[in-house]
Each structure stands twice: as structure tokens, then as C-alpha cells.
Amino acid sequence: MAPHPATQAIIDLSAGACGGIACVLSGQPFDTAKVKMQTFPGLYRGFVHCFASVYKRVGLRGLYQGTTPALIANIAENAVLFMSYGFCQNVVRFVSGLDRCTELSDVQKACSGSVASVFSSLSLCPTELVKCRLQAMHEMEASGKIASGQKSTVWSVVKNVLRTNGPLGFYQGLTTTIVREVPGYFCFFGGYELSRSMFAQHMGRDKEHIGVVPLMFSGGFGGACLWLVVYPIDCVKSRIQVLSLAGKQEGFLKTLMGILRNEGVAPLYSGLTPTMIRTFPANGALFLAYEVSRKIMMQQFEH
């Protein structure tokens, strides 16, 4: 018997939060390299050079800069995302005239994830802004875009945003975040479910019992599909959120056209290597933590 809808929502929310924690702890250094390379593509020769120079300058701590807002961002995003994902699946069932317990197709699940991402964007955008600014603070000072010697703590960044732009300042880059998330999460959930279906078919089992490694690979594959599709949009978002620290930043289209006109296409893909390397451990850990914790909680409530 399916749990009560409110109970189901709490289970999905909690499982999503567990997934978010696992995702950050396993992928944060790669994310830091990604943001630095997206925002200042001319400063680093490549992914290894970026890693080495940050490590040499401030040690391992530098690669985990922005971990606190990243944890808050990922816990909030994945909790809201997976709770909305469960809700959107029920909406798809209702629209399709299916029973509440009916298993959806991979494409229907991908559509549910895509709609759910609109809700998660609202919780993600403010924390993502703080995280990106913390990660690129050194480069902003080095390039003379802001005065050097600024404190780079979560609280100092929050105070700066509130002082200069007020509460709405946290939503700089919201349009770009939604433009990134909607197609991205269609590919994310679509890739994940498709990969799980392929493994299940090959192994002659159902999707719930394919084992840890195929499950983690499917999560990584979903993440890889997401990033290959939305990476240029993410690059524009990082620029808007980081460079708005130096003053008023243009919107999505103007920033995109400016990059294409002044720098060409290549900078839109700067930092793709650490992102693709990060996606397998980070999203593998995300889905493993989500599926395992969800299964445990479902068993508790089914008795």
C-alpha cells in the first residue's frame, strides 16, 4: 500500500536531502575548478593547472571553498527537487488517467523531473550565487574587478548582496538558472531512468534490484547528459552571478552575446573537464543515497 501523500512528500524530501549531502562531499573540488574556469577562462591553462595553482596557493581548503553554501544549496535543491518530482509524477499520472501506483515510462519520468526543476530553481538560485562568488573571490580581486582584501566568508558575501541589491539581489541569474534546469533535468532524469532500464533489461531483473554499481553509473550517466546539454547556459549563469559583484551585470542574452562577440564559443565550455569527471562520483553518490534512504523510509511506513 502506498503511504499517505503527505508522508510520501516528507520521505522524498528527506531522501533528496541525503542525496544532496552525498553529492557535495564527493564533488566539491571539481565544482570549484569549474566555476573558476568558467568565470576567468584566460587565467588557467586547463583543469589540472587550475587544481594545482589553487592547491599551491591555499591548500586543499581552497578547493572546498563555498562548501557551506554548496551544502545548503544542494540539500535545499535536491530536497525540493525530489519532493516536487514525486508530486509531478502524480500530476502526470492524473493527466494520463493512470492509477496512483502505476509505474511511469522513462519519458514521463523525464517530463516530471523537468517540471520539478522549476520549483528547485527558486531554492537553488540564492545559495548558488553565494557559492559562486566565494569560489571566484580570489580571481575577482586578482583581475582588479573588486578591491582586494575583502573577507571571503558566507556571511560577508550575504551582507554585501543585501547592502548593494537588497533581498532580490540573491535572485540575480534566476532566469538563467530556470533556462538551465528545465532542459537539463529532462536529460538528467531521462538519462538516469534510461540507463537503469538498460541495465535491468540486460540483467533480467527489475530496475529496483540492479545493484550499487549500475545504480551509481546510471546517476553519473544522467549527470553527464545534463551537463553536455546545459553547460554553456551554466557558464553564462556563473558569469552573471560572479561579475555582478563588481556592479550591475547584464541579463542572460546580453551576457551570452557579449561572450560570443568578444571571446568566441570556446569560453562557454571552459571548465567542462572537471564537470564531466565530477558528474560520475557526485551524481552516483546522489542517486545511491537517495534510492537507499528512500527505500529504508518506505519500508518503515509500509508496515
mmCIF file of N, CA, C and O in Angstrom, residues 163-243:
data_model
loop_
_atom_site.group_PDB
_atom_site.id
_atom_site.type_symbol
_atom_site.label_atom_id
_atom_site.label_comp_id
_atom_site.label_asym_id
_atom_site.label_seq_id
_atom_site.Cartn_x
_atom_site.Cartn_y
_atom_site.Cartn_z
ATOM 1 N N ARG A 163 23.332 44.606 1.156
ATOM 2 C CA ARG A 163 23.650 46.039 1.190
ATOM 3 C C ARG A 163 23.522 46.672 -0.196
ATOM 4 O O ARG A 163 22.991 47.760 -0.352
ATOM 5 N N THR A 164 24.041 45.988 -1.226
ATOM 6 C CA THR A 164 24.057 46.592 -2.561
ATOM 7 C C THR A 164 22.770 46.390 -3.352
ATOM 8 O O THR A 164 22.351 47.271 -4.085
ATOM 9 N N ASN A 165 22.124 45.223 -3.226
ATOM 10 C CA ASN A 165 20.947 44.941 -4.070
ATOM 11 C C ASN A 165 19.669 44.624 -3.310
ATOM 12 O O ASN A 165 18.620 44.424 -3.928
ATOM 13 N N GLY A 166 19.761 44.497 -1.992
ATOM 14 C CA GLY A 166 18.581 44.103 -1.225
ATOM 15 C C GLY A 166 18.290 42.612 -1.408
ATOM 16 O O GLY A 166 19.035 41.903 -2.098
ATOM 17 N N PRO A 167 17.195 42.106 -0.811
ATOM 18 C CA PRO A 167 16.889 40.669 -0.881
ATOM 19 C C PRO A 167 16.787 40.120 -2.308
ATOM 20 O O PRO A 167 17.168 38.986 -2.569
ATOM 21 N N LEU A 168 16.280 40.939 -3.245
ATOM 22 C CA LEU A 168 16.131 40.451 -4.621
ATOM 23 C C LEU A 168 17.481 40.220 -5.306
ATOM 24 O O LEU A 168 17.553 39.540 -6.322
ATOM 25 N N GLY A 169 18.551 40.782 -4.723
ATOM 26 C CA GLY A 169 19.901 40.589 -5.276
ATOM 27 C C GLY A 169 20.305 39.123 -5.310
ATOM 28 O O GLY A 169 21.128 38.708 -6.130
ATOM 29 N N PHE A 170 19.705 38.331 -4.407
ATOM 30 C CA PHE A 170 20.029 36.893 -4.360
ATOM 31 C C PHE A 170 19.478 36.157 -5.580
ATOM 32 O O PHE A 170 19.864 35.024 -5.839
ATOM 33 N N TYR A 171 18.562 36.810 -6.299
ATOM 34 C CA TYR A 171 17.959 36.150 -7.458
ATOM 35 C C TYR A 171 18.542 36.634 -8.786
ATOM 36 O O TYR A 171 17.937 36.454 -9.826
ATOM 37 N N GLN A 172 19.764 37.223 -8.729
ATOM 38 C CA GLN A 172 20.457 37.548 -9.975
ATOM 39 C C GLN A 172 20.835 36.226 -10.637
ATOM 40 O O GLN A 172 21.457 35.372 -10.014
ATOM 41 N N GLY A 173 20.437 36.076 -11.880
ATOM 42 C CA GLY A 173 20.721 34.814 -12.567
ATOM 43 C C GLY A 173 19.594 33.795 -12.444
ATOM 44 O O GLY A 173 19.759 32.638 -12.820
ATOM 45 N N LEU A 174 18.412 34.208 -11.916
ATOM 46 C CA LEU A 174 17.302 33.249 -11.749
ATOM 47 C C LEU A 174 16.774 32.752 -13.098
ATOM 48 O O LEU A 174 16.572 31.551 -13.283
ATOM 49 N N THR A 175 16.586 33.692 -14.034
ATOM 50 C CA THR A 175 16.080 33.293 -15.366
ATOM 51 C C THR A 175 17.005 32.265 -15.985
ATOM 52 O O THR A 175 16.572 31.224 -16.494
ATOM 53 N N THR A 176 18.311 32.562 -15.897
ATOM 54 C CA THR A 176 19.309 31.646 -16.474
ATOM 55 C C THR A 176 19.283 30.305 -15.769
ATOM 56 O O THR A 176 19.455 29.257 -16.404
ATOM 57 N N THR A 177 19.076 30.328 -14.441
ATOM 58 C CA THR A 177 19.012 29.067 -13.680
ATOM 59 C C THR A 177 17.831 28.231 -14.177
ATOM 60 O O THR A 177 17.985 27.025 -14.422
ATOM 61 N N ILE A 178 16.663 28.865 -14.371
ATOM 62 C CA ILE A 178 15.479 28.121 -14.846
ATOM 63 C C ILE A 178 15.698 27.626 -16.279
ATOM 64 O O ILE A 178 15.386 26.478 -16.604
ATOM 65 N N VAL A 179 16.294 28.495 -17.132
ATOM 66 C CA VAL A 179 16.591 28.113 -18.530
ATOM 67 C C VAL A 179 17.535 26.911 -18.547
ATOM 68 O O VAL A 179 17.449 26.037 -19.404
ATOM 69 N N ARG A 180 18.439 26.844 -17.555
ATOM 70 C CA ARG A 180 19.385 25.724 -17.464
ATOM 71 C C ARG A 180 18.715 24.464 -16.923
ATOM 72 O O ARG A 180 18.928 23.364 -17.415
ATOM 73 N N GLU A 181 17.896 24.635 -15.876
ATOM 74 C CA GLU A 181 17.359 23.474 -15.160
ATOM 75 C C GLU A 181 16.307 22.687 -15.950
ATOM 76 O O GLU A 181 16.296 21.466 -15.900
ATOM 77 N N VAL A 182 15.398 23.400 -16.656
ATOM 78 C CA VAL A 182 14.263 22.707 -17.294
ATOM 79 C C VAL A 182 14.724 21.678 -18.342
ATOM 80 O O VAL A 182 14.394 20.496 -18.235
ATOM 81 N N PRO A 183 15.537 22.077 -19.356
ATOM 82 C CA PRO A 183 16.010 21.038 -20.285
ATOM 83 C C PRO A 183 17.014 20.102 -19.614
ATOM 84 O O PRO A 183 17.067 18.908 -19.901
ATOM 85 N N GLY A 184 17.801 20.668 -18.677
ATOM 86 C CA GLY A 184 18.836 19.869 -18.004
ATOM 87 C C GLY A 184 18.262 18.697 -17.240
ATOM 88 O O GLY A 184 18.738 17.572 -17.349
ATOM 89 N N TYR A 185 17.192 18.958 -16.482
ATOM 90 C CA TYR A 185 16.636 17.875 -15.662
ATOM 91 C C TYR A 185 15.785 16.901 -16.463
ATOM 92 O O TYR A 185 15.573 15.773 -16.028
ATOM 93 N N PHE A 186 15.328 17.326 -17.632
ATOM 94 C CA PHE A 186 14.689 16.361 -18.535
ATOM 95 C C PHE A 186 15.735 15.316 -18.921
ATOM 96 O O PHE A 186 15.492 14.103 -18.880
ATOM 97 N N CYS A 187 16.934 15.801 -19.280
ATOM 98 C CA CYS A 187 18.027 14.895 -19.669
ATOM 99 C C CYS A 187 18.551 14.112 -18.470
ATOM 100 O O CYS A 187 18.925 12.949 -18.593
ATOM 101 N N PHE A 188 18.569 14.761 -17.295
ATOM 102 C CA PHE A 188 19.095 14.141 -16.073
ATOM 103 C C PHE A 188 18.269 12.924 -15.676
ATOM 104 O O PHE A 188 18.785 11.809 -15.567
ATOM 105 N N PHE A 189 16.967 13.136 -15.485
ATOM 106 C CA PHE A 189 16.098 12.021 -15.089
ATOM 107 C C PHE A 189 15.890 11.043 -16.246
ATOM 108 O O PHE A 189 15.804 9.835 -16.030
ATOM 109 N N GLY A 190 15.833 11.586 -17.473
ATOM 110 C CA GLY A 190 15.683 10.719 -18.652
ATOM 111 C C GLY A 190 16.872 9.785 -18.804
ATOM 112 O O GLY A 190 16.716 8.576 -18.998
ATOM 113 N N GLY A 191 18.088 10.352 -18.695
ATOM 114 C CA GLY A 191 19.325 9.559 -18.812
ATOM 115 C C GLY A 191 19.435 8.520 -17.706
ATOM 116 O O GLY A 191 19.808 7.364 -17.944
ATOM 117 N N TYR A 192 19.089 8.938 -16.466
ATOM 118 C CA TYR A 192 19.144 8.045 -15.301
ATOM 119 C C TYR A 192 18.189 6.865 -15.471
ATOM 120 O O TYR A 192 18.578 5.695 -15.316
ATOM 121 N N GLU A 193 16.938 7.147 -15.820
ATOM 122 C CA GLU A 193 15.929 6.089 -15.952
ATOM 123 C C GLU A 193 16.225 5.187 -17.155
ATOM 124 O O GLU A 193 16.066 3.970 -17.082
ATOM 125 N N LEU A 194 16.690 5.798 -18.255
ATOM 126 C CA LEU A 194 17.028 5.016 -19.452
ATOM 127 C C LEU A 194 18.163 4.038 -19.161
ATOM 128 O O LEU A 194 18.099 2.856 -19.507
ATOM 129 N N SER A 195 19.206 4.549 -18.473
ATOM 130 C CA SER A 195 20.349 3.705 -18.125
ATOM 131 C C SER A 195 19.929 2.563 -17.190
ATOM 132 O O SER A 195 20.327 1.411 -17.377
ATOM 133 N N ARG A 196 19.088 2.879 -16.190
ATOM 134 C CA ARG A 196 18.595 1.832 -15.275
ATOM 135 C C ARG A 196 17.780 0.783 -16.027
ATOM 136 O O ARG A 196 17.900 -0.417 -15.768
ATOM 137 N N SER A 197 16.957 1.234 -16.979
ATOM 138 C CA SER A 197 16.144 0.297 -17.779
ATOM 139 C C SER A 197 17.035 -0.635 -18.588
ATOM 140 O O SER A 197 16.777 -1.840 -18.688
ATOM 141 N N MET A 198 18.115 -0.059 -19.171
ATOM 142 C CA MET A 198 19.043 -0.862 -19.989
ATOM 143 C C MET A 198 19.728 -1.926 -19.130
ATOM 144 O O MET A 198 19.838 -3.078 -19.524
ATOM 145 N N PHE A 199 20.175 -1.509 -17.931
ATOM 146 C CA PHE A 199 20.829 -2.462 -17.012
ATOM 147 C C PHE A 199 19.849 -3.561 -16.605
ATOM 148 O O PHE A 199 20.196 -4.740 -16.595
ATOM 149 N N ALA A 200 18.615 -3.157 -16.255
ATOM 150 C CA ALA A 200 17.597 -4.120 -15.812
ATOM 151 C C ALA A 200 17.297 -5.130 -16.921
ATOM 152 O O ALA A 200 17.190 -6.339 -16.670
ATOM 153 N N GLN A 201 17.189 -4.617 -18.143
ATOM 154 C CA GLN A 201 16.905 -5.485 -19.298
ATOM 155 C C GLN A 201 18.052 -6.467 -19.533
ATOM 156 O O GLN A 201 17.839 -7.667 -19.724
ATOM 157 N N HIS A 202 19.280 -5.943 -19.451
ATOM 158 C CA HIS A 202 20.467 -6.768 -19.684
ATOM 159 C C HIS A 202 20.626 -7.845 -18.601
ATOM 160 O O HIS A 202 21.036 -8.975 -18.886
ATOM 161 N N MET A 203 20.296 -7.462 -17.340
ATOM 162 C CA MET A 203 20.490 -8.397 -16.222
ATOM 163 C C MET A 203 19.267 -9.282 -15.984
ATOM 164 O O MET A 203 19.305 -10.185 -15.140
ATOM 165 N N GLY A 204 18.162 -8.991 -16.672
ATOM 166 C CA GLY A 204 16.944 -9.775 -16.499
ATOM 167 C C GLY A 204 16.292 -9.592 -15.148
ATOM 168 O O GLY A 204 15.737 -10.530 -14.566
ATOM 169 N N ARG A 205 16.405 -8.353 -14.587
ATOM 170 C CA ARG A 205 15.773 -8.055 -13.280
ATOM 171 C C ARG A 205 14.912 -6.808 -13.419
ATOM 172 O O ARG A 205 14.920 -6.165 -14.453
ATOM 173 N N ASP A 206 14.251 -6.445 -12.293
ATOM 174 C CA ASP A 206 13.548 -5.157 -12.354
ATOM 175 C C ASP A 206 14.518 -4.041 -11.942
ATOM 176 O O ASP A 206 15.588 -4.307 -11.392
ATOM 177 N N LYS A 207 14.123 -2.778 -12.209
ATOM 178 C CA LYS A 207 15.012 -1.628 -12.012
ATOM 179 C C LYS A 207 15.443 -1.427 -10.564
ATOM 180 O O LYS A 207 16.492 -0.850 -10.300
ATOM 181 N N GLU A 208 14.617 -1.910 -9.624
ATOM 182 C CA GLU A 208 14.925 -1.687 -8.203
ATOM 183 C C GLU A 208 16.056 -2.583 -7.699
ATOM 184 O O GLU A 208 16.616 -2.335 -6.639
ATOM 185 N N HIS A 209 16.394 -3.635 -8.443
ATOM 186 C CA HIS A 209 17.377 -4.604 -7.937
ATOM 187 C C HIS A 209 18.582 -4.778 -8.868
ATOM 188 O O HIS A 209 19.070 -5.884 -9.048
ATOM 189 N N ILE A 210 19.059 -3.659 -9.439
ATOM 190 C CA ILE A 210 20.198 -3.788 -10.363
ATOM 191 C C ILE A 210 21.549 -3.714 -9.647
ATOM 192 O O ILE A 210 22.586 -3.961 -10.247
ATOM 193 N N GLY A 211 21.557 -3.350 -8.363
ATOM 194 C CA GLY A 211 22.805 -3.316 -7.602
ATOM 195 C C GLY A 211 23.412 -1.920 -7.552
ATOM 196 O O GLY A 211 23.008 -1.008 -8.280
ATOM 197 N N VAL A 212 24.434 -1.763 -6.674
ATOM 198 C CA VAL A 212 25.018 -0.452 -6.378
ATOM 199 C C VAL A 212 25.765 0.150 -7.574
ATOM 200 O O VAL A 212 25.553 1.310 -7.927
ATOM 201 N N VAL A 213 26.654 -0.621 -8.205
ATOM 202 C CA VAL A 213 27.497 -0.064 -9.288
ATOM 203 C C VAL A 213 26.648 0.392 -10.490
ATOM 204 O O VAL A 213 26.800 1.527 -10.954
ATOM 205 N N PRO A 214 25.723 -0.452 -11.007
ATOM 206 C CA PRO A 214 24.874 0.036 -12.107
ATOM 207 C C PRO A 214 24.032 1.256 -11.720
ATOM 208 O O PRO A 214 23.831 2.160 -12.533
ATOM 209 N N LEU A 215 23.589 1.291 -10.458
ATOM 210 C CA LEU A 215 22.794 2.428 -9.979
ATOM 211 C C LEU A 215 23.638 3.704 -9.995
ATOM 212 O O LEU A 215 23.208 4.754 -10.493
ATOM 213 N N MET A 216 24.881 3.617 -9.472
ATOM 214 C CA MET A 216 25.766 4.787 -9.439
ATOM 215 C C MET A 216 26.162 5.207 -10.854
ATOM 216 O O MET A 216 26.231 6.394 -11.166
ATOM 217 N N PHE A 217 26.393 4.221 -11.719
ATOM 218 C CA PHE A 217 26.727 4.555 -13.113
ATOM 219 C C PHE A 217 25.557 5.284 -13.775
ATOM 220 O O PHE A 217 25.755 6.266 -14.498
ATOM 221 N N SER A 218 24.335 4.818 -13.513
ATOM 222 C CA SER A 218 23.141 5.455 -14.093
ATOM 223 C C SER A 218 23.012 6.898 -13.632
ATOM 224 O O SER A 218 22.658 7.786 -14.417
ATOM 225 N N GLY A 219 23.314 7.133 -12.333
ATOM 226 C CA GLY A 219 23.295 8.506 -11.801
ATOM 227 C C GLY A 219 24.318 9.375 -12.505
ATOM 228 O O GLY A 219 24.033 10.512 -12.903
ATOM 229 N N GLY A 220 25.527 8.830 -12.689
ATOM 230 C CA GLY A 220 26.589 9.558 -13.398
ATOM 231 C C GLY A 220 26.233 9.824 -14.844
ATOM 232 O O GLY A 220 26.483 10.904 -15.382
ATOM 233 N N PHE A 221 25.593 8.844 -15.476
ATOM 234 C CA PHE A 221 25.185 8.987 -16.885
ATOM 235 C C PHE A 221 24.129 10.092 -17.018
ATOM 236 O O PHE A 221 24.186 10.925 -17.928
ATOM 237 N N GLY A 222 23.186 10.121 -16.073
ATOM 238 C CA GLY A 222 22.168 11.186 -16.058
ATOM 239 C C GLY A 222 22.818 12.555 -15.913
ATOM 240 O O GLY A 222 22.471 13.507 -16.624
ATOM 241 N N GLY A 223 23.799 12.632 -15.012
ATOM 242 C CA GLY A 223 24.529 13.893 -14.805
ATOM 243 C C GLY A 223 25.292 14.320 -16.044
ATOM 244 O O GLY A 223 25.313 15.504 -16.408
ATOM 245 N N ALA A 224 25.915 13.347 -16.725
ATOM 246 C CA ALA A 224 26.675 13.654 -17.948
ATOM 247 C C ALA A 224 25.740 14.186 -19.036
ATOM 248 O O ALA A 224 26.071 15.152 -19.740
ATOM 249 N N CYS A 225 24.547 13.580 -19.161
ATOM 250 C CA CYS A 225 23.554 14.061 -20.153
ATOM 251 C C CYS A 225 23.151 15.499 -19.837
ATOM 252 O O CYS A 225 23.059 16.345 -20.734
ATOM 253 N N LEU A 226 22.934 15.774 -18.538
ATOM 254 C CA LEU A 226 22.534 17.121 -18.123
ATOM 255 C C LEU A 226 23.589 18.142 -18.519
ATOM 256 O O LEU A 226 23.292 19.145 -19.168
ATOM 257 N N TRP A 227 24.859 17.871 -18.146
ATOM 258 C CA TRP A 227 25.906 18.879 -18.361
ATOM 259 C C TRP A 227 26.237 19.084 -19.831
ATOM 260 O O TRP A 227 26.523 20.212 -20.244
ATOM 261 N N LEU A 228 26.207 18.041 -20.620
ATOM 262 C CA LEU A 228 26.512 18.200 -22.049
ATOM 263 C C LEU A 228 25.490 19.122 -22.724
ATOM 264 O O LEU A 228 25.825 19.885 -23.619
ATOM 265 N N VAL A 229 24.246 19.070 -22.244
ATOM 266 C CA VAL A 229 23.191 19.882 -22.845
ATOM 267 C C VAL A 229 23.233 21.326 -22.340
ATOM 268 O O VAL A 229 23.087 22.271 -23.117
ATOM 269 N N VAL A 230 23.451 21.508 -21.028
ATOM 270 C CA VAL A 230 23.250 22.852 -20.458
ATOM 271 C C VAL A 230 24.533 23.603 -20.113
ATOM 272 O O VAL A 230 24.470 24.713 -19.606
ATOM 273 N N TYR A 231 25.700 23.031 -20.401
ATOM 274 C CA TYR A 231 26.941 23.660 -19.922
ATOM 275 C C TYR A 231 27.112 25.127 -20.333
ATOM 276 O O TYR A 231 27.455 25.961 -19.496
ATOM 277 N N PRO A 232 26.874 25.489 -21.618
ATOM 278 C CA PRO A 232 27.042 26.908 -21.989
ATOM 279 C C PRO A 232 26.116 27.834 -21.190
ATOM 280 O O PRO A 232 26.503 28.942 -20.820
ATOM 281 N N ILE A 233 24.883 27.362 -20.897
ATOM 282 C CA ILE A 233 23.939 28.177 -20.108
ATOM 283 C C ILE A 233 24.481 28.353 -18.691
ATOM 284 O O ILE A 233 24.416 29.439 -18.109
ATOM 285 N N ASP A 234 25.050 27.278 -18.132
ATOM 286 C CA ASP A 234 25.605 27.333 -16.785
ATOM 287 C C ASP A 234 26.772 28.310 -16.726
ATOM 288 O O ASP A 234 26.957 29.026 -15.746
ATOM 289 N N CYS A 235 27.562 28.338 -17.796
ATOM 290 C CA CYS A 235 28.709 29.241 -17.869
ATOM 291 C C CYS A 235 28.235 30.700 -17.802
ATOM 292 O O CYS A 235 28.804 31.518 -17.079
ATOM 293 N N VAL A 236 27.178 31.012 -18.551
ATOM 294 C CA VAL A 236 26.612 32.374 -18.544
ATOM 295 C C VAL A 236 26.097 32.712 -17.140
ATOM 296 O O VAL A 236 26.319 33.803 -16.617
ATOM 297 N N LYS A 237 25.442 31.742 -16.484
ATOM 298 C CA LYS A 237 24.904 31.946 -15.128
ATOM 299 C C LYS A 237 26.032 32.267 -14.142
ATOM 300 O O LYS A 237 25.923 33.193 -13.345
ATOM 301 N N SER A 238 27.137 31.509 -14.225
ATOM 302 C CA SER A 238 28.273 31.750 -13.330
ATOM 303 C C SER A 238 28.820 33.160 -13.527
ATOM 304 O O SER A 238 29.139 33.858 -12.569
ATOM 305 N N ARG A 239 28.940 33.575 -14.797
ATOM 306 C CA ARG A 239 29.443 34.926 -15.094
ATOM 307 C C ARG A 239 28.534 35.994 -14.475
ATOM 308 O O ARG A 239 29.004 36.936 -13.856
ATOM 309 N N ILE A 240 27.219 35.838 -14.688
ATOM 310 C CA ILE A 240 26.263 36.833 -14.178
ATOM 311 C C ILE A 240 26.381 36.924 -12.655
ATOM 312 O O ILE A 240 26.464 38.009 -12.085
ATOM 313 N N GLN A 241 26.425 35.766 -11.990
ATOM 314 C CA GLN A 241 26.410 35.755 -10.527
ATOM 315 C C GLN A 241 27.715 36.257 -9.918
ATOM 316 O O GLN A 241 27.712 36.903 -8.881
ATOM 317 N N VAL A 242 28.846 35.957 -10.569
ATOM 318 C CA VAL A 242 30.143 36.380 -10.026
ATOM 319 C C VAL A 242 30.441 37.833 -10.384
ATOM 320 O O VAL A 242 30.810 38.636 -9.531
ATOM 321 N N LEU A 243 30.260 38.191 -11.665
ATOM 322 C CA LEU A 243 30.637 39.532 -12.105
ATOM 323 C C LEU A 243 29.670 40.608 -11.614
ATOM 324 O O LEU A 243 30.021 41.785 -11.590
#
